[in-house]
Tab-separated table of C-alpha atoms in Angstrom:
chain	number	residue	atom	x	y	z
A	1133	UNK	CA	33.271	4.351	-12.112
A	1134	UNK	CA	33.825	5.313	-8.437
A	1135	UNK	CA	34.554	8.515	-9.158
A	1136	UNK	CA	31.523	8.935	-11.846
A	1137	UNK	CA	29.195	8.148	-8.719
A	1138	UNK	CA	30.554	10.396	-6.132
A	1139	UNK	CA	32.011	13.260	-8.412
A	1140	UNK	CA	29.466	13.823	-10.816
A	1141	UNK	CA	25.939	15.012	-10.127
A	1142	UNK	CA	24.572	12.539	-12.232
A	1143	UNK	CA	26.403	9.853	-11.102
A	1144	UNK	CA	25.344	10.944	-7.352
A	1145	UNK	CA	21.337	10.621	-8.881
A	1146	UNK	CA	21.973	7.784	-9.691
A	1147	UNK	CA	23.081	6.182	-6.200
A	1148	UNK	CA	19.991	8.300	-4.982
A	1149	UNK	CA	17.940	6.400	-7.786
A	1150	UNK	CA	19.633	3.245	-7.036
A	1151	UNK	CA	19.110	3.379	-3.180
A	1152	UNK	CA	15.570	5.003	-3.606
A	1153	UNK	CA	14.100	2.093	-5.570
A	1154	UNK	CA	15.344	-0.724	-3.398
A	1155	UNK	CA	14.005	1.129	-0.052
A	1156	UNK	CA	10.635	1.622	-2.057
A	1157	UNK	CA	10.804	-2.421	-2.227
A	1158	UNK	CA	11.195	-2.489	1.188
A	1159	UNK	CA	8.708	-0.415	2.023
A	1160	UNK	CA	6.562	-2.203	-0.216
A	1161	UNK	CA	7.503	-5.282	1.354
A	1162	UNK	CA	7.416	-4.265	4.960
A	1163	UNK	CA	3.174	-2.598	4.249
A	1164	UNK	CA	2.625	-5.940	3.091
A	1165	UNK	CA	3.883	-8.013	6.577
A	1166	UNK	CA	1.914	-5.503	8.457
A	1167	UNK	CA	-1.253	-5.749	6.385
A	1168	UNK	CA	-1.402	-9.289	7.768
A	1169	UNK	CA	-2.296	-8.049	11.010
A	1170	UNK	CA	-5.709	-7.354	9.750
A	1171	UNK	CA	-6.278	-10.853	8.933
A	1172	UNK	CA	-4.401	-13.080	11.717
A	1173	UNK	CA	-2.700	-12.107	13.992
A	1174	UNK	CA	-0.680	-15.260	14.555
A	1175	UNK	CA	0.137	-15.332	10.931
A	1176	UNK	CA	2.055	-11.738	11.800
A	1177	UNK	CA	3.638	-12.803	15.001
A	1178	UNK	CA	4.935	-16.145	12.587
A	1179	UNK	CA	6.858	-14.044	9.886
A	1180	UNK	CA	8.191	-11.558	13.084
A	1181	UNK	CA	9.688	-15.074	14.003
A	1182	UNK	CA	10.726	-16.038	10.515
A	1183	UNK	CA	12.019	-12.246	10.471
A	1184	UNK	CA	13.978	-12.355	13.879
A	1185	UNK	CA	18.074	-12.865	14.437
A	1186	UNK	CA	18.298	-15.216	11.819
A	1187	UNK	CA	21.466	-15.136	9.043
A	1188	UNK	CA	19.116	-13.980	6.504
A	1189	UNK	CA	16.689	-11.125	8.521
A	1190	UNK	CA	20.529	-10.089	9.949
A	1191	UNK	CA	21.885	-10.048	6.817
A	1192	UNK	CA	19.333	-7.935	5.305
A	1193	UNK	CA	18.856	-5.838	8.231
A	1194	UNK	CA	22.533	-4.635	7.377
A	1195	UNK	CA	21.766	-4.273	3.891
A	1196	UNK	CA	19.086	-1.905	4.370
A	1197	UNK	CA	20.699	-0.001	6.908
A	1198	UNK	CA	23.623	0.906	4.377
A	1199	UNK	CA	20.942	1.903	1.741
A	1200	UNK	CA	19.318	4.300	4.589
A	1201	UNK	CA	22.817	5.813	4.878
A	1202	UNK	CA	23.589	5.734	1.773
A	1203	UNK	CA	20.432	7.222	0.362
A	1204	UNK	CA	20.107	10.001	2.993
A	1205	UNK	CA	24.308	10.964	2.780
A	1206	UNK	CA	23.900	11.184	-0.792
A	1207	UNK	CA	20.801	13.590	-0.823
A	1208	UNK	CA	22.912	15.950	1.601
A	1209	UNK	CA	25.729	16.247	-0.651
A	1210	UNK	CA	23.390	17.039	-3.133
A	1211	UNK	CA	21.175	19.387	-1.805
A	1212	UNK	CA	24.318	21.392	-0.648
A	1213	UNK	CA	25.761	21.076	-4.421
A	1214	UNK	CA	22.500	22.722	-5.542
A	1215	UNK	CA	22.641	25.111	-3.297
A	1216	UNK	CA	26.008	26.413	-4.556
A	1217	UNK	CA	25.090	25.905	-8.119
A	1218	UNK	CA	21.906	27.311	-8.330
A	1219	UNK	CA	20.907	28.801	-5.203
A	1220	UNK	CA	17.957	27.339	-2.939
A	1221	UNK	CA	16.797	25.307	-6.248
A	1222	UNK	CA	17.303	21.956	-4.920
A	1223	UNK	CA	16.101	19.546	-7.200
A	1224	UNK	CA	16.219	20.346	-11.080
A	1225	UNK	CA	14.916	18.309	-13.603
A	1226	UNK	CA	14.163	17.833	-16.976
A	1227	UNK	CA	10.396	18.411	-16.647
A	1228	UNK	CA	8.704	21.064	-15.417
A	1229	UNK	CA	6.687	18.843	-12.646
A	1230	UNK	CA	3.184	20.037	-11.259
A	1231	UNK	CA	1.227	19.520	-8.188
A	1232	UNK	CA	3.945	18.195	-5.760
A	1233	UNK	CA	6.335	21.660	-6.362
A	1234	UNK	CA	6.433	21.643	-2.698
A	1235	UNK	CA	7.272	18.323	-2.279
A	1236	UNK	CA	10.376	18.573	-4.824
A	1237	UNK	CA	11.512	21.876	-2.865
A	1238	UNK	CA	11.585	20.001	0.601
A	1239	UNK	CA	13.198	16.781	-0.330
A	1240	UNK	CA	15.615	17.363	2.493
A	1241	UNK	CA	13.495	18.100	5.388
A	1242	UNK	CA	10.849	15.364	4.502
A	1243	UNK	CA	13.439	13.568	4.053
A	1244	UNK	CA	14.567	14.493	8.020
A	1245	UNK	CA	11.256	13.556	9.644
A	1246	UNK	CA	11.342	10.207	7.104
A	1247	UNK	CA	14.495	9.834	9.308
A	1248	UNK	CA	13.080	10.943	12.646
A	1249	UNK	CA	9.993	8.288	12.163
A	1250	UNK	CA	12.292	5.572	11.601
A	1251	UNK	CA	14.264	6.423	14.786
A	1252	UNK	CA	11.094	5.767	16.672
A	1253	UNK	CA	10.184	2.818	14.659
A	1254	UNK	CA	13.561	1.205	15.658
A	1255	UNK	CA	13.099	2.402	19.088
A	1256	UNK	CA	9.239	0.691	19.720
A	1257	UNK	CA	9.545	-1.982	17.554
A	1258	UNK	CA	13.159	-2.998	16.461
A	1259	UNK	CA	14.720	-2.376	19.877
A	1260	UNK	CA	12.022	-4.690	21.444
A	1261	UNK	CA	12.034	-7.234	18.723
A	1262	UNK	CA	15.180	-8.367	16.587
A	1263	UNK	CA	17.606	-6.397	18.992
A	1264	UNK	CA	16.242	-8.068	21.839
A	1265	UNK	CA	17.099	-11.563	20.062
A	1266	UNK	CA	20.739	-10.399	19.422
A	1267	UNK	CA	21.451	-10.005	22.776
A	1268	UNK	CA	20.316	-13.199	23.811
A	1269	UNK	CA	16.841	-12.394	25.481
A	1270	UNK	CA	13.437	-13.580	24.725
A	1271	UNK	CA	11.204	-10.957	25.717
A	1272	UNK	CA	11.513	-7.280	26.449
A	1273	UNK	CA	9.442	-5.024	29.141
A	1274	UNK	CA	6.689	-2.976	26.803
A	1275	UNK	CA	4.070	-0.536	29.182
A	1276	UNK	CA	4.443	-2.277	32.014
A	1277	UNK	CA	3.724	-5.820	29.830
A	1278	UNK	CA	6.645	-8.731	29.345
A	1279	UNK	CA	6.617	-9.180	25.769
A	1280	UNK	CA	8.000	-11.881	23.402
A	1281	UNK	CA	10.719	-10.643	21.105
A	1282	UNK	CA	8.171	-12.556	18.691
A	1283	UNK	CA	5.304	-11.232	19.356
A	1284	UNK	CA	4.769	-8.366	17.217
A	1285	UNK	CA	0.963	-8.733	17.086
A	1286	UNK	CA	1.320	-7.424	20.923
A	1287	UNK	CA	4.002	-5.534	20.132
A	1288	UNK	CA	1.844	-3.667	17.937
A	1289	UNK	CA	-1.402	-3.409	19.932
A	1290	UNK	CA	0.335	-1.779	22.619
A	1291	UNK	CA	1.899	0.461	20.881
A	1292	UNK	CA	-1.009	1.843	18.679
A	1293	UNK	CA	-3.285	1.610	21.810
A	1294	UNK	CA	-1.786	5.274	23.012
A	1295	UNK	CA	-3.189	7.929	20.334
A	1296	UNK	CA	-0.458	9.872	20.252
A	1297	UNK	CA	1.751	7.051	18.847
A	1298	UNK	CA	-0.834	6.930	16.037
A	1299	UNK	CA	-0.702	10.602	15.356
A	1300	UNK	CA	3.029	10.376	15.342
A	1301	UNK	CA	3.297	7.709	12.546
A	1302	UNK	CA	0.580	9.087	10.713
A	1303	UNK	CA	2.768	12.130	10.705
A	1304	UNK	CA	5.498	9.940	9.788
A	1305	UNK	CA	3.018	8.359	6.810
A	1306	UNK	CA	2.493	11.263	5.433
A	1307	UNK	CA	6.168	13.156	5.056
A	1308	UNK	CA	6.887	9.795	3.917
A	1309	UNK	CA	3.616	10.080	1.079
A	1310	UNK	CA	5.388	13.447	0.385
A	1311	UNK	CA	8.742	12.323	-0.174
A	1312	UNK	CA	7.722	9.070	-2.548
A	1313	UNK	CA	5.600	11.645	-4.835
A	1314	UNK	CA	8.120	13.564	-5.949
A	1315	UNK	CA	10.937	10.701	-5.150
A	1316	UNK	CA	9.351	7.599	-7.145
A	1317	UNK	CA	9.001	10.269	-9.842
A	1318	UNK	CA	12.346	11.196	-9.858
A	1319	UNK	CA	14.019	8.290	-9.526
A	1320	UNK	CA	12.506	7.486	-12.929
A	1321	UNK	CA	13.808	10.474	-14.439
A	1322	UNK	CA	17.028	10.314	-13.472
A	1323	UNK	CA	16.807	7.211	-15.506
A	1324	UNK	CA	16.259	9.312	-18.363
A	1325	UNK	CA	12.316	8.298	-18.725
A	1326	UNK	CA	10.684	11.712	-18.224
A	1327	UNK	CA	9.855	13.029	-21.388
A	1328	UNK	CA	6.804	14.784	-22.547
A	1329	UNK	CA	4.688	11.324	-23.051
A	1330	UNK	CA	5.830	9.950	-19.872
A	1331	UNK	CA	6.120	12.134	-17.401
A	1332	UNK	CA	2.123	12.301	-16.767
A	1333	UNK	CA	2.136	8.161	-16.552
A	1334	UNK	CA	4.815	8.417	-13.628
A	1335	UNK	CA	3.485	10.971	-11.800
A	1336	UNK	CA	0.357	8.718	-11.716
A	1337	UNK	CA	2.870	5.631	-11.046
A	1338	UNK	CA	4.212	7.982	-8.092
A	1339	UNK	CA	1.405	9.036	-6.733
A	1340	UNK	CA	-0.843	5.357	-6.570
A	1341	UNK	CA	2.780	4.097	-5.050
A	1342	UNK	CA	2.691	6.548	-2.839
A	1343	UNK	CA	-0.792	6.327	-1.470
A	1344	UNK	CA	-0.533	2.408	-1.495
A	1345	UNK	CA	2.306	3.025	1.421
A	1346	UNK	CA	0.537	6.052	3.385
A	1347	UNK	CA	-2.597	3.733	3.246
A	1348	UNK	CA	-1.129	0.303	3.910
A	1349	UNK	CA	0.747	1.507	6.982
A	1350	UNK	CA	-1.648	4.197	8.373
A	1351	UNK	CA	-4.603	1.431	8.267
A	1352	UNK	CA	-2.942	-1.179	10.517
A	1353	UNK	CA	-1.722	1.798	12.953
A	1354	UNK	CA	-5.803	2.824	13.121
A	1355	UNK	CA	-6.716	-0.434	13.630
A	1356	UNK	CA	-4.792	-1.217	16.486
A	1357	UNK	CA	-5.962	1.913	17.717
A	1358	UNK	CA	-9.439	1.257	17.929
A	1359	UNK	CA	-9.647	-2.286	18.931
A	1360	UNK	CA	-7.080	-2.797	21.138
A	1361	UNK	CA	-7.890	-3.324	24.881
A	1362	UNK	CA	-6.038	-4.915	27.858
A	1363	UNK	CA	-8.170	-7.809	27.480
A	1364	UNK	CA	-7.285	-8.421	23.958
A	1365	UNK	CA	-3.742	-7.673	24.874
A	1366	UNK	CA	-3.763	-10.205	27.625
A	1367	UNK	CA	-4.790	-12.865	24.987
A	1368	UNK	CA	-2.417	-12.217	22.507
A	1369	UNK	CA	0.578	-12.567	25.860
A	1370	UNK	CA	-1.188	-15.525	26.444
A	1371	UNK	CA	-1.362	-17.095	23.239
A	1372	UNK	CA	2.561	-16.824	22.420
């Protein structure tokens, strides 16, 4: 079996299928804890708290970092073994697929900046947040403000408040809207489900998936944008 997944291309689709579908969940998962910020944002700064050093957040926190690996090792090794096989054709497939050819032909370097963004993710918000907890602090120094490692509501509105943070996520949105097109899509038919009648149903499924994530996260990152302030700031320090 071991061998099936790291010798065979198929069996190294499917790891990339695998790994794909459960950081899609993520993603899915993570849109929908920062949506909340809309709403409340005490509600937000109380799952960052149920989401902190904890067993289970730790736990999964490890989890997901071995999918990342994983998932991004994995599409290396196989856009070098398409390289060899069929020259700079990186990803075939079963179907010829329209309207995201570009997509499918940069898999790898949206798949870089997909990387790059979550470096700076991890560095504004992970660093100050969960990391902080781990090694024993409480707070961590944000623009000048002292910040509770549970406070992502802050966290957040500091962050967004500089517009080139926003323009860099948005950036990071959209290679990531890019990569889930052609990605969601493919994960399905290296499954074996894209056939004449389906293929049309999940390129749809790909693309509303898609937009759901560029729209969830790029709307909360806009928001804080435009109505943060160092007064509204200062309340949200003082309130946690």
């Amino acid at each position: 079996m071991s061998c099936f997944l790291t010798n065979s291309s198929l069996g190294k689709k499917l790891v990339m299928s695998i790994t794909g579908c459960f950081l899609v969940l993520f993603i899915l998962f993570h849109m929908s804890m920062n949506l909340t910020m809309l709403f409340s944002h005490s509600a937000y700064n109380a799952v960052c708290a149920f989401l902190g050093a904890n067993w289970y957040a730790l736990a999964a926190t490890v989890i997901l970092a071995a999918g990342v690996v994983v998932h991004f090792v994995y599409a290396f090794i196989l856009t070098i073994d398409n390289y060899r096989a069929r020259g700079k054709q990186r990803y075939a497939v079963t179907v010829q697929e329209k309207g995201v050819s570009w997509a499918s032909k940069n898999m790898l370097v949206l798949g870089v900046i997909v990387i790059l963004g979550l470096g700076l993710h991890l560095v504004h918000f992970w660093s100050k947040m969960q990391l902080v907890e781990i090694m024993g602090h409480h707070a961590a120094l944000v623009e000048g403000y002292e910040v509770a490692a549970t406070n992502g509501a802050a966290l957040m509105m500091i962050t967004f408040s500089k517009w080139y943070n926003v323009v860099l996520y948005i950036v990071w949105f959209a290679a990531l809207w890019f990569h889930l097109t052609h990605g969601v899509w493919s994960m399905f038919q290296t499954a074996g489900f894209a056939n004449d009648t389906w293929y049309p149903r999940l390129k749809c499924l790909a693309n509303i998936v898609a937009t759901l994530i560029f729209l969830g996260f790029a709307v909360v990152a806009v928001y804080c944008y435009l109505v943060s302030t160092p007064q509204l700031i200062e309340s949200l320090l003082v309130a946690a």
